[in-house]
CSV table of C-alpha atoms in Angstrom, one decimal:
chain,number,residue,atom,x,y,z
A,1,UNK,CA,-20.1,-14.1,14.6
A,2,UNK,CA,-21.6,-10.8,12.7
A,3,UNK,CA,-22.3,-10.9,9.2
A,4,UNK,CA,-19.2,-8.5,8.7
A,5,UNK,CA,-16.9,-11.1,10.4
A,6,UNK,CA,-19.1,-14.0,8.1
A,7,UNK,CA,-18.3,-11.7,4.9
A,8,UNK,CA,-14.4,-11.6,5.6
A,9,UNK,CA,-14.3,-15.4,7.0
A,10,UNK,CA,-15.6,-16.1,3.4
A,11,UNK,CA,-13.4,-14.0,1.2
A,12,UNK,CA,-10.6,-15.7,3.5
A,13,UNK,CA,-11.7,-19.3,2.5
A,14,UNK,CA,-11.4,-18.8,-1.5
A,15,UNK,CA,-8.1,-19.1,-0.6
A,16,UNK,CA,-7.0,-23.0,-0.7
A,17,UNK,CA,-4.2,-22.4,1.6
A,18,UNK,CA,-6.0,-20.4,4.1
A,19,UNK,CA,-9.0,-23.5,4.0
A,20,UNK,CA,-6.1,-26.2,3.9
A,21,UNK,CA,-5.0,-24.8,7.7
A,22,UNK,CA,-8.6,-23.3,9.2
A,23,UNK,CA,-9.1,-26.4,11.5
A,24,UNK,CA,-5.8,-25.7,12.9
A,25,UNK,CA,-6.2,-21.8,13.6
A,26,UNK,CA,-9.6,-22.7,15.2
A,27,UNK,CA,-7.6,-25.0,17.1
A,28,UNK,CA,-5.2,-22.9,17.9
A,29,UNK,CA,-7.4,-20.2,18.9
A,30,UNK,CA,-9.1,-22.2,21.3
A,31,UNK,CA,-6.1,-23.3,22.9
A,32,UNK,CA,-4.4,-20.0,23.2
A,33,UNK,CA,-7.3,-17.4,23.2
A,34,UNK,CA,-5.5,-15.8,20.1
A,35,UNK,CA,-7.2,-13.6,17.1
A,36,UNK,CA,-9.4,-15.8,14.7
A,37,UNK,CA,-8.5,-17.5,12.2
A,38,UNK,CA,-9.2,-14.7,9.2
A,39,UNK,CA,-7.8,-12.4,11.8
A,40,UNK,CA,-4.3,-14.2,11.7
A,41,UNK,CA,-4.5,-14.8,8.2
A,42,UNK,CA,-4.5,-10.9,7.5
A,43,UNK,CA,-2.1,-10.2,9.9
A,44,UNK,CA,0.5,-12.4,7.6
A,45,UNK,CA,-0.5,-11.7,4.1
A,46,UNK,CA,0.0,-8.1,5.5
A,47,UNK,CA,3.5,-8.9,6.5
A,48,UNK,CA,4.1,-10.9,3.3
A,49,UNK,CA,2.7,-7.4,0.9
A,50,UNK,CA,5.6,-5.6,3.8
A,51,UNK,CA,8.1,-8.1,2.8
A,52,UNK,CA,8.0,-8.1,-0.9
A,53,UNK,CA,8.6,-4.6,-1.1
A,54,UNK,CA,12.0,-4.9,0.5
A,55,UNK,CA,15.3,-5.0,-0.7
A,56,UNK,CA,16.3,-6.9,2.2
A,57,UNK,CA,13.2,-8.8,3.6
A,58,UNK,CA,15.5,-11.0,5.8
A,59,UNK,CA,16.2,-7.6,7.8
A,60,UNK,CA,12.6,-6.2,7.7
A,61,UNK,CA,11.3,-9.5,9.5
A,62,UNK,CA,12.1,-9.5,12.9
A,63,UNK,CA,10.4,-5.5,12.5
A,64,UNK,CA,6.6,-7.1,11.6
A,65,UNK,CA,5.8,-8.7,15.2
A,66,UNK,CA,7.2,-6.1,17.4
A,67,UNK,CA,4.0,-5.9,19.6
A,68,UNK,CA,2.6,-8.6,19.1
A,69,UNK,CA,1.8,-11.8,21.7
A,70,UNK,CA,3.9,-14.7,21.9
A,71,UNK,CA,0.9,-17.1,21.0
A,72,UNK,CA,0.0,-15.0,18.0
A,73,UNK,CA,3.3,-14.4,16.7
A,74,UNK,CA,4.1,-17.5,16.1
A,75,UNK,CA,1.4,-18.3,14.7
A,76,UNK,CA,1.2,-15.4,11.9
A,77,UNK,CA,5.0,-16.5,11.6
A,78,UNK,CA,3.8,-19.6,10.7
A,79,UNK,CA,1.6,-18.8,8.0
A,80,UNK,CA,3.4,-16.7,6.7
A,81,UNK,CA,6.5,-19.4,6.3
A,82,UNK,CA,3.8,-21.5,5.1
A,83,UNK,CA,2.7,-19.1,2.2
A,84,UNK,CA,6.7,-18.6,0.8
A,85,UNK,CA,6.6,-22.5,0.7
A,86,UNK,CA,3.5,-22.5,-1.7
A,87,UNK,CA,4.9,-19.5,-3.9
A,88,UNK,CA,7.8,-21.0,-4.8
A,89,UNK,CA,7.4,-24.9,-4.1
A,90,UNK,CA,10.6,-25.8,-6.5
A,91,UNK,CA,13.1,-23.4,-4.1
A,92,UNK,CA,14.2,-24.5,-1.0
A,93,UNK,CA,16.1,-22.0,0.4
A,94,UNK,CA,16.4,-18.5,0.5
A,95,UNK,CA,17.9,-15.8,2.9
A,96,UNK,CA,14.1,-14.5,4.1
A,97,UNK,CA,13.2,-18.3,4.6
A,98,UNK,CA,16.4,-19.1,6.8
A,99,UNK,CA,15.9,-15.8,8.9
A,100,UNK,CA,12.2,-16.9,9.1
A,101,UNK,CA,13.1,-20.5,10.6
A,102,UNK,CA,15.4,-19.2,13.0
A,103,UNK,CA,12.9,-17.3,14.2
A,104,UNK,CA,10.1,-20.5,14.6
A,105,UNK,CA,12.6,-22.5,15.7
A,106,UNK,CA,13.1,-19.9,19.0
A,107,UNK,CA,9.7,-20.2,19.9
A,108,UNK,CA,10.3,-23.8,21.1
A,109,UNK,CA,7.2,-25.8,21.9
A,110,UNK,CA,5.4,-23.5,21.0
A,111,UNK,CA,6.5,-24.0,17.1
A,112,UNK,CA,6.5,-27.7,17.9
A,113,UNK,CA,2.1,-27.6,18.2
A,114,UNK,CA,1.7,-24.9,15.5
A,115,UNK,CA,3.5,-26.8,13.1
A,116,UNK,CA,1.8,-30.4,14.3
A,117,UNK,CA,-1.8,-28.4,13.8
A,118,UNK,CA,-0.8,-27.1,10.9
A,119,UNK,CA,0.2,-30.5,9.5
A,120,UNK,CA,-2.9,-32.5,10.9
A,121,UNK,CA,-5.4,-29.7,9.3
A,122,UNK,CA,-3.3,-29.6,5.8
A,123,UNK,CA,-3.8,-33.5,6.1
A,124,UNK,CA,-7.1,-33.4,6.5
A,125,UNK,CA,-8.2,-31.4,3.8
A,126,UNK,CA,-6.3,-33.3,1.5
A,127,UNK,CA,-8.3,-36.4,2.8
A,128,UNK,CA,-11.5,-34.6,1.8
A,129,UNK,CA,-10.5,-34.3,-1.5
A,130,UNK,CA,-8.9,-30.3,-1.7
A,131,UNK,CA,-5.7,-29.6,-3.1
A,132,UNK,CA,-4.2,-26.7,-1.9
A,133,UNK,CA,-3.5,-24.1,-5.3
A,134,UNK,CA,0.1,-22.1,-6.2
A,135,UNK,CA,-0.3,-18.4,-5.3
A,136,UNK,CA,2.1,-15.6,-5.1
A,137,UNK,CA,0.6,-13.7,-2.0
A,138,UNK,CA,3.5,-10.9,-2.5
A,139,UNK,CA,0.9,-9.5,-5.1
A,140,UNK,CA,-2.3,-11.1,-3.4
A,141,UNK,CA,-5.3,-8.8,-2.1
A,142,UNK,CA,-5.7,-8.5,1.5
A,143,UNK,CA,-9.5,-10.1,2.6
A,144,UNK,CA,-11.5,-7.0,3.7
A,145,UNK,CA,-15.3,-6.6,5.3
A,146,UNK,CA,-17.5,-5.8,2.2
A,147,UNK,CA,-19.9,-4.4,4.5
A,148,UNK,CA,-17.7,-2.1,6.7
A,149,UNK,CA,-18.8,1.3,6.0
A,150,UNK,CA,-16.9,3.5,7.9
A,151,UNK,CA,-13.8,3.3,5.4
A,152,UNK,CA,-15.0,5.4,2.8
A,153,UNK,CA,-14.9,8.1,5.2
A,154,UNK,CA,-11.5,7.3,6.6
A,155,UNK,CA,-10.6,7.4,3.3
A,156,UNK,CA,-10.9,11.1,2.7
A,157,UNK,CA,-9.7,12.2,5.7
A,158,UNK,CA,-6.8,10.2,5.1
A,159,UNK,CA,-6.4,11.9,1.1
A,160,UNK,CA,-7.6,14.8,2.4
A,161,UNK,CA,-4.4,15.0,5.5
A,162,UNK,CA,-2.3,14.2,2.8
A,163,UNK,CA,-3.0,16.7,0.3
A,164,UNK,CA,-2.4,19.1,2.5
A,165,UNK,CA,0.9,17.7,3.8
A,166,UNK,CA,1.9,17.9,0.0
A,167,UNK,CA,0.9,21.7,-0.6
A,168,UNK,CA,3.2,22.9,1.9
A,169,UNK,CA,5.9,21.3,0.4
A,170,UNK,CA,7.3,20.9,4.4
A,171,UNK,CA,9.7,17.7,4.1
A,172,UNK,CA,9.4,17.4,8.3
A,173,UNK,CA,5.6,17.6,7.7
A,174,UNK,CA,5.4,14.9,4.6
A,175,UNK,CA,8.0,12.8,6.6
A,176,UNK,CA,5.9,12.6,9.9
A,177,UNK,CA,2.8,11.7,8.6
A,178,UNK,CA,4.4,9.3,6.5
A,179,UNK,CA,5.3,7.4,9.5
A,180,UNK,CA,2.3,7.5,11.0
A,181,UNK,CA,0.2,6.5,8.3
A,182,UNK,CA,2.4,3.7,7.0
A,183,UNK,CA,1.8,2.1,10.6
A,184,UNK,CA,-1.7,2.5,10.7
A,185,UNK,CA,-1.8,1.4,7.1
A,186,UNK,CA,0.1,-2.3,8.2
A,187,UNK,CA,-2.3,-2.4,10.7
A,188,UNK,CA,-5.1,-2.1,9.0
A,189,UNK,CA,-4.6,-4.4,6.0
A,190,UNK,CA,-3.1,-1.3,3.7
A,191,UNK,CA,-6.3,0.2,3.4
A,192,UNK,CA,-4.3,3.3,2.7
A,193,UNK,CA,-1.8,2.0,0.5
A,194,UNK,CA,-2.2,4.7,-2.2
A,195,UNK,CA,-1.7,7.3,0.1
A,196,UNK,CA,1.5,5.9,1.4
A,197,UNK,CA,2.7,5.6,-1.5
A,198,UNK,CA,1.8,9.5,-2.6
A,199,UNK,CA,3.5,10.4,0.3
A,200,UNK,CA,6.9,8.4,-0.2
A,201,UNK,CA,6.6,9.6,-3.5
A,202,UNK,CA,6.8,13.5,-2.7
A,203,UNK,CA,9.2,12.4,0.2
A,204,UNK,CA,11.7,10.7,-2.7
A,205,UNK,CA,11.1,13.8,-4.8
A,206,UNK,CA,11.9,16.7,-2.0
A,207,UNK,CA,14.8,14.7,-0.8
A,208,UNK,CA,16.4,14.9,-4.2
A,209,UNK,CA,16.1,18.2,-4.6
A,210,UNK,CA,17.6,19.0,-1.2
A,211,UNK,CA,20.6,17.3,-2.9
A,212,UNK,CA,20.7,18.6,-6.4
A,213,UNK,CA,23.8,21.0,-7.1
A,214,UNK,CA,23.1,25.0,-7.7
A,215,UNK,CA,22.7,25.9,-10.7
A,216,UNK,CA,24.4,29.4,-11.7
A,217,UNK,CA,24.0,30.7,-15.1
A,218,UNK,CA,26.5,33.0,-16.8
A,219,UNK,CA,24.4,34.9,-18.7
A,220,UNK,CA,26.4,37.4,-21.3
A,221,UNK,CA,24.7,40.8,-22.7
A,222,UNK,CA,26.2,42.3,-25.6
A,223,UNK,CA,28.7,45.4,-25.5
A,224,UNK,CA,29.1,44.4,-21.7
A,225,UNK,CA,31.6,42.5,-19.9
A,226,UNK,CA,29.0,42.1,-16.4
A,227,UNK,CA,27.8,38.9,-15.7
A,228,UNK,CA,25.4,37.6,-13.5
A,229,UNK,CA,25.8,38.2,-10.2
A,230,UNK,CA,27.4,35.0,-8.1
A,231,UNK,CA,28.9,34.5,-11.6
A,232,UNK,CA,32.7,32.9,-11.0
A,233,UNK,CA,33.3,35.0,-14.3
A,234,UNK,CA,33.2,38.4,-12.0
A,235,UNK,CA,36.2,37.5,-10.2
A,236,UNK,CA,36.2,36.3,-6.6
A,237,UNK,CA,32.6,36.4,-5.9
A,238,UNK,CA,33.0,36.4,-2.6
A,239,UNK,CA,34.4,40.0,-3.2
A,240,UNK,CA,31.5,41.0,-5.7
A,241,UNK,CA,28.8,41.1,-3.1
């Protein structure tokens, strides 16, 4: 393991929940070949920061693991069911939950050893005297590498594409980058959050003016009865052109 991998395994562990199931996505890694452990772990408080910005999460689920493996879906399903139980441990139900069980309980045996690992490993920890902490990962910061310096310099790029999507004030333009860059975004732990959001922004904003009802002004000058021109005051206007 590199010292940028050490560096993110690390910011991954101050989180009780994430140390509470480690054993188990080591396990489960080993078993299946999947993504590590800090790797999953990003992948679903990702999907949880998706999520929370919905109106309609329940919907938007099924959308987050188009793509991905079998093995590693379920398990990035599984944290992430894991982390809505620990936000809210009083509420049992809820429309996102139910949607998310449904789909655990399709991946048959599958579900069966992730939630058996993820049982033994919370067990475990507990033994070893760790409690695992309330958190509400909807607002949590996504784990990054500290040492990784190639994202300053994505990072203007990215501002710098986007600026210039905004001067031209082309809705087609805005739109298509927006999709792009949201997906890379999700993929890359919404490194470019900001930028998303400058673009949805100026996307909300153009869209509403598209919309907005003309405006004609019947402007009246003294010791003349001539208004404006499109002016319903000049008779038909489609006569007065």
């Amino acid at each position: 393991m590199n010292n940028k991998n050490l560096d993110l395994l690390n910011l991954c562990l101050e989180d009780s929940l994430f140390a509470a199931l480690y054993e188990a996505l080591c396990n489960l890694e080993d078993k299946w070949h999947t993504s590590s452990p800090e790797d999953m772990w990003v992948k679903a408080l990702s999907a949880r920061h998706y999520l929370s910005k919905s109106n309609r999460p329940d919907l938007l689920l099924r959308q987050l693991f188009v793509g991905m493996g079998q093995h590693e879906a379920v398990i990035v399903k599984a944290i992430l069911m894991w982390m809505l139980f620990n936000e809210d441990r009083c509420k049992d139900e809820s429309p996102l939950k139910d949607a998310l069980a449904k789909m655990l309980e399709a991946h048959g045996d599958d579900w069966n050893t992730v939630y058996a690992e993820f049982q033994e490993s919370e067990s475990r920890n507990e033994q070893t005297g760790f409690n695992g902490c309330q958190t509400d990962y909807s607002n949590n910061a996504i784990p990054t590498e500290t040492h990784n310096q190639e994202r300053p310099r994505d990072s203007i790029l990215a501002h710098e594409m986007v600026s210039y999507a905004l001067e031209s004030y082309d809705l087609e333009r805005c739109d298509a980058l927006y999709k792009i860059l949201s997906h890379i975004d999700y993929q890359k732990g919404h490194i470019y959050e900001d930028e998303v959001r400058r673009l949805f922004d100026k996307i909300d904003e153009m869209e509403k003016a598209c919309h907005e009802p003309r405006k004609v002004e019947n402007n009246y000058y003294k010791d003349s009865c001539r208004f404006e021109a499109g002016s319903s005051q000049n008779g038909n206007i489609l006569l007065n052109q």
